[in-house]
Coordinates of N, CA and C in Angstrom, one line a residue:
M17 N 50.8 0.7 83.8 CA 50.7 0.5 82.4 C 50.6 1.8 81.6
K18 N 50.3 2.9 82.3 CA 50.2 4.2 81.6 C 51.5 4.6 81.0
Y19 N 52.6 4.2 81.6 CA 53.9 4.5 81.1 C 54.1 3.8 79.7
V20 N 53.7 2.5 79.7 CA 53.9 1.7 78.5 C 52.9 2.2 77.4
L21 N 51.7 2.3 77.7 CA 50.6 2.5 76.7 C 50.5 4.0 76.3
G22 N 51.0 4.9 77.2 CA 50.7 6.3 76.9 C 49.3 6.7 77.3
E23 N 49.0 7.9 77.4 CA 47.7 8.3 77.8 C 46.9 8.8 76.6
K24 N 46.6 7.9 75.7 CA 45.8 8.2 74.5 C 44.3 8.0 74.8
E25 N 43.5 8.5 73.9 CA 42.0 8.4 74.1 C 41.5 7.0 74.3
D26 N 42.1 6.1 73.6 CA 41.6 4.7 73.7 C 42.4 3.9 74.7
Y27 N 42.9 4.5 75.8 CA 43.7 3.9 76.8 C 43.0 2.6 77.3
D28 N 41.8 2.7 77.7 CA 41.1 1.5 78.3 C 41.0 0.4 77.4
I29 N 40.8 0.6 76.1 CA 40.8 -0.5 75.1 C 42.2 -1.1 75.0
R30 N 43.2 -0.3 74.9 CA 44.6 -0.7 74.8 C 45.0 -1.5 76.1
L31 N 44.6 -1.0 77.2 CA 44.9 -1.7 78.5 C 44.3 -3.1 78.5
R32 N 43.0 -3.2 78.1 CA 42.3 -4.4 78.1 C 43.0 -5.4 77.2
K33 N 43.4 -5.0 76.0 CA 44.2 -5.9 75.1 C 45.5 -6.3 75.7
T34 N 46.2 -5.4 76.4 CA 47.5 -5.8 77.0 C 47.3 -6.8 78.1
V35 N 46.3 -6.6 79.0 CA 46.1 -7.5 80.1 C 45.6 -8.8 79.5
E36 N 44.8 -8.8 78.5 CA 44.4 -10.1 77.9 C 45.6 -10.9 77.4
F37 N 46.5 -10.1 76.8 CA 47.7 -10.8 76.3 C 48.5 -11.4 77.4
F38 N 48.7 -10.6 78.5 CA 49.5 -11.2 79.7 C 48.8 -12.4 80.2
V39 N 47.5 -12.4 80.3 CA 46.8 -13.6 80.8 C 46.9 -14.7 79.9
S40 N 46.7 -14.5 78.6 CA 46.8 -15.6 77.6 C 48.2 -16.1 77.6
T41 N 49.2 -15.3 77.8 CA 50.6 -15.8 77.9 C 50.7 -16.8 79.0
R42 N 50.2 -16.5 80.2 CA 50.3 -17.5 81.3 C 49.5 -18.7 81.0
A43 N 48.4 -18.6 80.3 CA 47.6 -19.8 79.9 C 48.4 -20.7 79.0
L44 N 49.0 -20.0 77.9 CA 49.7 -20.8 76.9 C 50.9 -21.5 77.5
R45 N 51.5 -20.9 78.6 CA 52.7 -21.5 79.2 C 52.3 -22.3 80.4
N46 N 51.0 -22.5 80.7 CA 50.6 -23.3 81.8 C 51.1 -22.8 83.1
E47 N 51.0 -21.5 83.3 CA 51.5 -20.8 84.5 C 50.3 -20.5 85.4
P48 N 50.5 -20.3 86.7 CA 49.4 -20.1 87.6 C 48.7 -18.7 87.4
M49 N 47.4 -18.8 87.5 CA 46.6 -17.6 87.6 C 45.5 -17.8 88.7
F50 N 45.3 -16.8 89.5 CA 44.4 -16.9 90.7 C 43.4 -15.8 90.6
G51 N 42.2 -16.1 91.0 CA 41.1 -15.1 91.0 C 40.2 -15.2 92.2
I52 N 39.7 -14.1 92.6 CA 38.7 -14.1 93.7 C 37.4 -13.5 93.0
Y53 N 36.3 -14.2 93.2 CA 35.0 -13.9 92.6 C 34.1 -13.3 93.7
N54 N 33.2 -12.4 93.2 CA 32.2 -11.9 94.1 C 31.0 -12.8 94.1
S55 N 29.9 -12.5 94.8 CA 28.7 -13.3 94.8 C 28.0 -13.4 93.5
G56 N 28.3 -12.4 92.6 CA 27.7 -12.5 91.2 C 28.6 -13.2 90.3
N57 N 29.6 -14.0 90.8 CA 30.5 -14.8 89.9 C 31.3 -13.9 89.0
K58 N 31.7 -12.7 89.4 CA 32.5 -11.8 88.6 C 33.9 -11.7 89.3
I59 N 35.0 -11.8 88.5 CA 36.3 -11.7 89.1 C 36.5 -10.3 89.6
V60 N 36.9 -10.2 90.9 CA 37.1 -8.9 91.5 C 38.5 -8.6 91.9
A61 N 39.3 -9.7 91.9 CA 40.7 -9.6 92.2 C 41.5 -10.8 91.5
S62 N 42.7 -10.5 91.0 CA 43.4 -11.6 90.3 C 44.9 -11.4 90.4
A63 N 45.6 -12.5 90.2 CA 47.1 -12.4 90.2 C 47.5 -13.5 89.2
I64 N 48.6 -13.1 88.5 CA 49.3 -14.0 87.6 C 50.7 -14.2 87.9
V65 N 51.3 -15.4 87.7 CA 52.6 -15.7 88.2 C 53.4 -16.4 87.1
T66 N 54.7 -16.1 87.1 CA 55.7 -16.8 86.3 C 56.4 -17.8 87.1
L67 N 56.5 -19.0 86.6 CA 57.2 -20.1 87.3 C 58.7 -19.9 87.2
P68 N 59.5 -20.5 88.1 CA 61.0 -20.5 87.9 C 61.4 -21.4 86.8
G69 N 62.6 -21.1 86.2 CA 63.1 -21.9 85.2 C 63.0 -21.2 83.8
D70 N 63.4 -22.0 82.8 CA 63.4 -21.5 81.5 C 62.0 -21.2 81.0
I71 N 61.8 -20.1 80.4 CA 60.4 -19.7 79.9 C 60.3 -20.2 78.4
T72 N 59.3 -20.9 78.1 CA 59.0 -21.3 76.8 C 58.1 -20.3 76.1
H73 N 58.3 -20.2 74.8 CA 57.5 -19.3 74.0 C 56.8 -20.0 72.8
P74 N 55.6 -20.6 73.0 CA 55.0 -21.3 72.0 C 54.8 -20.4 70.7
T75 N 54.7 -21.0 69.6 CA 54.5 -20.2 68.3 C 53.3 -19.3 68.4
E76 N 52.2 -19.8 69.0 CA 51.0 -19.0 69.1 C 51.2 -17.7 70.0
L77 N 52.0 -17.9 71.0 CA 52.4 -16.7 71.8 C 53.2 -15.7 71.1
I78 N 54.1 -16.1 70.3 CA 54.9 -15.2 69.5 C 54.0 -14.4 68.5
E79 N 53.1 -15.2 67.9 CA 52.2 -14.5 67.0 C 51.3 -13.5 67.7
Q80 N 50.8 -13.9 68.9 CA 49.9 -12.9 69.6 C 50.7 -11.7 70.0
S81 N 52.0 -11.9 70.4 CA 52.9 -10.8 70.8 C 53.1 -9.8 69.6
N82 N 53.4 -10.4 68.5 CA 53.6 -9.6 67.3 C 52.3 -8.8 66.9
K83 N 51.2 -9.4 67.0 CA 49.9 -8.7 66.7 C 49.7 -7.6 67.7
L84 N 49.9 -7.9 69.0 CA 49.6 -6.9 70.0 C 50.5 -5.6 69.8
W85 N 51.8 -5.8 69.6 CA 52.7 -4.7 69.4 C 52.5 -4.0 68.1
S86 N 52.0 -4.7 67.1 CA 51.7 -4.0 65.8 C 50.5 -3.1 66.0
E87 N 49.5 -3.5 66.9 CA 48.3 -2.7 67.2 C 48.7 -1.5 68.1
L88 N 49.5 -1.8 69.1 CA 49.8 -0.8 70.1 C 50.8 0.3 69.6
G89 N 51.8 -0.2 68.8 CA 52.8 0.7 68.3 C 54.2 0.5 68.8
S90 N 55.2 1.0 68.0 CA 56.6 0.7 68.3 C 57.1 1.5 69.5
A91 N 56.5 2.7 69.7 CA 56.9 3.5 70.9 C 56.5 2.8 72.2
E92 N 55.3 2.2 72.1 CA 54.8 1.4 73.3 C 55.6 0.2 73.6
K93 N 56.0 -0.5 72.5 CA 56.8 -1.7 72.6 C 58.2 -1.3 73.2
A94 N 58.8 -0.2 72.7 CA 60.1 0.3 73.3 C 60.0 0.6 74.8
R95 N 58.9 1.2 75.2 CA 58.7 1.6 76.6 C 58.5 0.3 77.4
Y96 N 57.8 -0.7 76.9 CA 57.6 -2.0 77.6 C 58.9 -2.7 77.8
K97 N 59.8 -2.7 76.7 CA 61.1 -3.3 76.8 C 62.0 -2.6 77.8
K98 N 61.9 -1.2 77.8 CA 62.7 -0.4 78.7 C 62.3 -0.7 80.2
Y99 N 60.9 -0.8 80.4 CA 60.5 -1.1 81.8 C 60.9 -2.5 82.1
G100 N 60.7 -3.5 81.2 CA 61.0 -4.9 81.5 C 62.5 -5.1 81.9
N101 N 63.3 -4.4 81.1 CA 64.8 -4.5 81.4 C 65.1 -3.9 82.7
A102 N 64.5 -2.8 83.0 CA 64.8 -2.1 84.3 C 64.3 -3.0 85.5
A103 N 63.1 -3.5 85.4 CA 62.4 -4.2 86.4 C 63.2 -5.6 86.6
S104 N 63.5 -6.2 85.5 CA 64.2 -7.5 85.7 C 65.6 -7.4 86.3
G105 N 66.2 -6.2 86.2 CA 67.5 -6.0 86.8 C 67.4 -5.9 88.3
L106 N 66.2 -5.8 88.8 CA 66.0 -5.7 90.3 C 65.7 -7.1 90.9
L107 N 65.6 -8.1 90.1 CA 65.2 -9.4 90.5 C 66.4 -10.3 90.8
P108 N 66.2 -11.3 91.8 CA 67.3 -12.2 92.1 C 67.6 -13.1 90.9
K109 N 68.8 -13.6 90.8 CA 69.2 -14.5 89.7 C 68.9 -15.9 89.9
E110 N 68.7 -16.3 91.2 CA 68.3 -17.7 91.5 C 66.9 -18.0 91.1
P111 N 66.6 -19.3 90.8 CA 65.2 -19.7 90.4 C 64.2 -19.2 91.4
H112 N 63.2 -18.5 91.0 CA 62.1 -18.1 91.9 C 60.9 -17.8 91.1
H113 N 59.8 -17.7 91.8 CA 58.5 -17.3 91.2 C 58.4 -15.8 91.1
H114 N 57.7 -15.3 90.1 CA 57.6 -13.9 90.0 C 56.1 -13.5 89.9
L115 N 55.6 -12.7 90.8 CA 54.3 -12.2 90.8 C 54.2 -11.1 89.8
N116 N 53.7 -11.4 88.6 CA 53.7 -10.5 87.5 C 52.7 -9.4 87.7
M117 N 51.5 -9.7 88.0 CA 50.4 -8.7 88.1 C 49.5 -9.2 89.3
I118 N 49.0 -8.2 90.0 CA 48.0 -8.4 91.0 C 47.1 -7.2 90.9
G119 N 45.8 -7.4 90.9 CA 44.9 -6.3 90.8 C 43.6 -6.6 91.5
V120 N 43.1 -5.5 92.1 CA 41.8 -5.6 92.8 C 40.9 -4.5 92.2
R121 N 39.7 -4.8 91.8 CA 38.8 -3.8 91.3 C 38.6 -2.7 92.4
N122 N 38.4 -1.5 92.0 CA 38.3 -0.3 92.9 C 37.3 -0.5 94.0
D123 N 36.1 -1.0 93.7 CA 35.1 -1.2 94.7 C 35.4 -2.2 95.7
Y124 N 36.4 -3.1 95.5 CA 36.8 -4.1 96.4 C 38.1 -3.9 97.1
Q125 N 38.8 -2.8 96.9 CA 40.0 -2.5 97.5 C 39.8 -2.2 99.0
G126 N 40.9 -2.5 99.8 CA 40.8 -2.3 101.2 C 40.1 -3.4 102.0
K127 N 39.8 -4.5 101.3 CA 39.1 -5.6 102.0 C 40.0 -6.8 102.2
G128 N 41.3 -6.7 102.0 CA 42.2 -7.8 102.2 C 42.3 -8.8 101.1
L129 N 41.8 -8.5 99.9 CA 41.9 -9.4 98.8 C 43.3 -9.5 98.2
A130 N 44.0 -8.4 98.1 CA 45.4 -8.5 97.7 C 46.2 -9.4 98.6
R131 N 46.0 -9.2 99.9 CA 46.7 -10.1 100.9 C 46.4 -11.6 100.7
L132 N 45.1 -11.9 100.4 CA 44.7 -13.3 100.2 C 45.4 -13.8 98.9
L133 N 45.5 -13.0 97.9 CA 46.2 -13.5 96.7 C 47.6 -13.7 96.9
V134 N 48.3 -12.8 97.6 CA 49.7 -12.9 97.9 C 49.9 -14.2 98.7
N135 N 49.1 -14.4 99.7 CA 49.2 -15.7 100.5 C 49.1 -16.9 99.7
V136 N 48.2 -17.0 98.7 CA 48.1 -18.1 97.8 C 49.3 -18.3 97.0
V137 N 49.8 -17.2 96.5 CA 51.1 -17.3 95.7 C 52.2 -17.8 96.5
E138 N 52.3 -17.3 97.8 CA 53.4 -17.7 98.6 C 53.3 -19.2 99.0
E139 N 52.1 -19.7 99.2 CA 51.9 -21.2 99.4 C 52.4 -22.0 98.2
L140 N 52.1 -21.5 97.0 CA 52.6 -22.2 95.8 C 54.1 -22.2 95.8
V141 N 54.7 -21.1 96.2 CA 56.2 -21.0 96.2 C 56.8 -21.9 97.2
Y142 N 56.2 -21.9 98.4 CA 56.7 -22.8 99.5 C 56.7 -24.3 99.1
S143 N 55.7 -24.7 98.3 CA 55.6 -26.1 97.9 C 56.5 -26.5 96.7
H144 N 57.1 -25.5 96.1 CA 57.9 -25.8 94.9 C 59.3 -26.2 95.3
P145 N 59.8 -27.3 94.8 CA 61.1 -27.8 95.2 C 62.4 -27.0 94.8
F146 N 62.3 -26.2 93.8 CA 63.4 -25.4 93.3 C 63.4 -23.9 93.5
S147 N 62.2 -23.4 93.9 CA 62.1 -22.0 94.0 C 62.7 -21.4 95.3
T148 N 63.4 -20.3 95.1 CA 64.0 -19.7 96.3 C 63.1 -18.7 97.0
G149 N 62.0 -18.4 96.3 CA 61.1 -17.4 96.9 C 60.2 -16.8 95.8
V150 N 59.7 -15.6 96.1 CA 58.8 -14.9 95.2 C 59.3 -13.4 95.1
S151 N 59.3 -13.0 93.8 CA 59.7 -11.6 93.6 C 58.5 -10.8 93.0
L152 N 58.6 -9.5 93.0 CA 57.5 -8.7 92.4 C 58.1 -7.3 92.2
N153 N 57.5 -6.6 91.4 CA 57.8 -5.2 91.2 C 56.6 -4.3 91.3
T154 N 56.7 -3.1 91.8 CA 55.6 -2.2 91.8 C 56.1 -0.8 91.3
K155 N 55.2 -0.2 90.5 CA 55.4 1.2 90.1 C 54.8 2.2 91.0
S156 N 54.1 1.7 92.0 CA 53.3 2.6 92.8 C 54.0 2.7 94.2
E157 N 54.5 3.9 94.5 CA 55.2 4.1 95.8 C 54.3 3.8 96.9
S158 N 53.0 4.0 96.8 CA 52.0 3.7 97.9 C 52.0 2.2 98.2
N159 N 52.5 1.3 97.4 CA 52.4 -0.1 97.6 C 53.7 -0.6 98.5
I160 N 54.7 0.3 98.6 CA 55.9 -0.2 99.3 C 55.6 -0.7 100.7
N161 N 54.9 0.1 101.5 CA 54.7 -0.3 102.9 C 53.9 -1.6 103.0
F162 N 52.9 -1.8 102.0 CA 52.1 -3.0 102.0 C 53.0 -4.2 101.8
Y163 N 53.9 -4.2 100.9 CA 54.8 -5.3 100.7 C 55.8 -5.5 101.8
L164 N 56.3 -4.4 102.3 CA 57.2 -4.5 103.5 C 56.4 -5.2 104.7
H165 N 55.2 -4.8 104.9 CA 54.4 -5.3 106.0 C 54.2 -6.8 105.8
L166 N 54.1 -7.3 104.5 CA 53.9 -8.7 104.3 C 55.2 -9.5 104.4
G167 N 56.3 -8.8 104.7 CA 57.6 -9.5 104.9 C 58.5 -9.5 103.7
Y168 N 58.2 -8.8 102.7 CA 59.0 -8.7 101.5 C 60.2 -7.7 101.8
E169 N 61.3 -8.0 101.2 CA 62.5 -7.2 101.3 C 62.6 -6.3 100.1
L170 N 62.8 -5.0 100.3 CA 63.0 -4.1 99.1 C 64.4 -4.4 98.7
V171 N 64.5 -4.9 97.4 CA 65.9 -5.3 96.9 C 66.4 -4.3 95.9
G172 N 65.6 -3.4 95.4 CA 66.1 -2.4 94.5 C 65.1 -1.4 94.1
H173 N 65.6 -0.4 93.5 CA 64.7 0.8 93.0 C 65.4 1.4 91.8
T174 N 64.6 1.8 90.8 CA 65.2 2.5 89.7 C 64.2 3.5 89.1
K175 N 64.7 4.5 88.5 CA 63.9 5.5 87.8 C 64.1 5.3 86.3
L176 N 63.0 5.2 85.6 CA 63.0 5.0 84.2 C 63.0 6.3 83.4
D177 N 62.1 7.1 83.8 CA 61.9 8.4 83.1 C 61.4 9.3 84.2
E178 N 61.2 10.6 83.9 CA 60.6 11.5 84.9 C 59.3 11.0 85.3
G179 N 59.1 10.8 86.7 CA 57.9 10.4 87.2 C 57.6 8.9 87.1
I180 N 58.5 8.1 86.5 CA 58.3 6.7 86.4 C 59.4 6.0 87.1
E181 N 59.0 5.3 88.2 CA 60.0 4.5 89.0 C 59.4 3.1 89.2
T182 N 60.3 2.2 89.6 CA 59.8 0.9 90.0 C 60.7 0.4 91.1
W183 N 60.1 -0.4 92.0 CA 60.7 -0.9 93.2 C 60.6 -2.5 93.1
G184 N 61.7 -3.2 93.4 CA 61.7 -4.6 93.3 C 61.7 -5.2 94.7
F185 N 61.0 -6.2 94.9 CA 60.8 -6.9 96.2 C 61.1 -8.4 96.1
F186 N 61.5 -9.0 97.2 CA 61.7 -10.4 97.2 C 61.4 -11.0 98.6
K187 N 60.8 -12.1 98.6 CA 60.5 -12.8 99.9 C 61.0 -14.3 99.7
S188 N 61.9 -14.7 100.6 CA 62.5 -16.0 100.6 C 61.4 -17.0 100.9
N189 N 61.5 -18.2 100.3 CA 60.6 -19.3 100.6 C 60.8 -20.0 102.0
K190 N 61.8 -19.5 102.7 CA 62.1 -20.1 104.0 C 61.1 -19.5 105.0
K191 N 60.3 -20.3 105.6 CA 59.3 -19.8 106.6 C 59.9 -19.5 107.9

């Protein structure tokens, strides 16, 4: 998200607003969200997914989007669109689920939580009658081997700007 939001002083506040928007988008569209909680009932890992098929944009969502981008700025919106266009160009055209975001709090990384979330998403995909599989993108080169290890196929790679790249992955729903 640093590419989209830029590295301004209030980055953490801007990031929180952006993530809240992405989560509320999934809620308004009744799309899956998964979380893993610690013993203190705090979410320590989460994933959000877009379902296959036509995406609906309720009026409330359009209003929230307009508000977010007016707060963040036109340069940020342009970078978001640039990234989105590049990333979507790496995805299959057939109906599939897309793992939009997956995150694990720093203190909980390396404990297999990302793998658990990916497994839950894959089970959702396997049970869907029209989905051909699950796609995802990563901007972190260090994630490539993780997704390859989980059986994902690297289907594309693109460079957006200096130091900003994204890799596209797909895993068929055929077990």
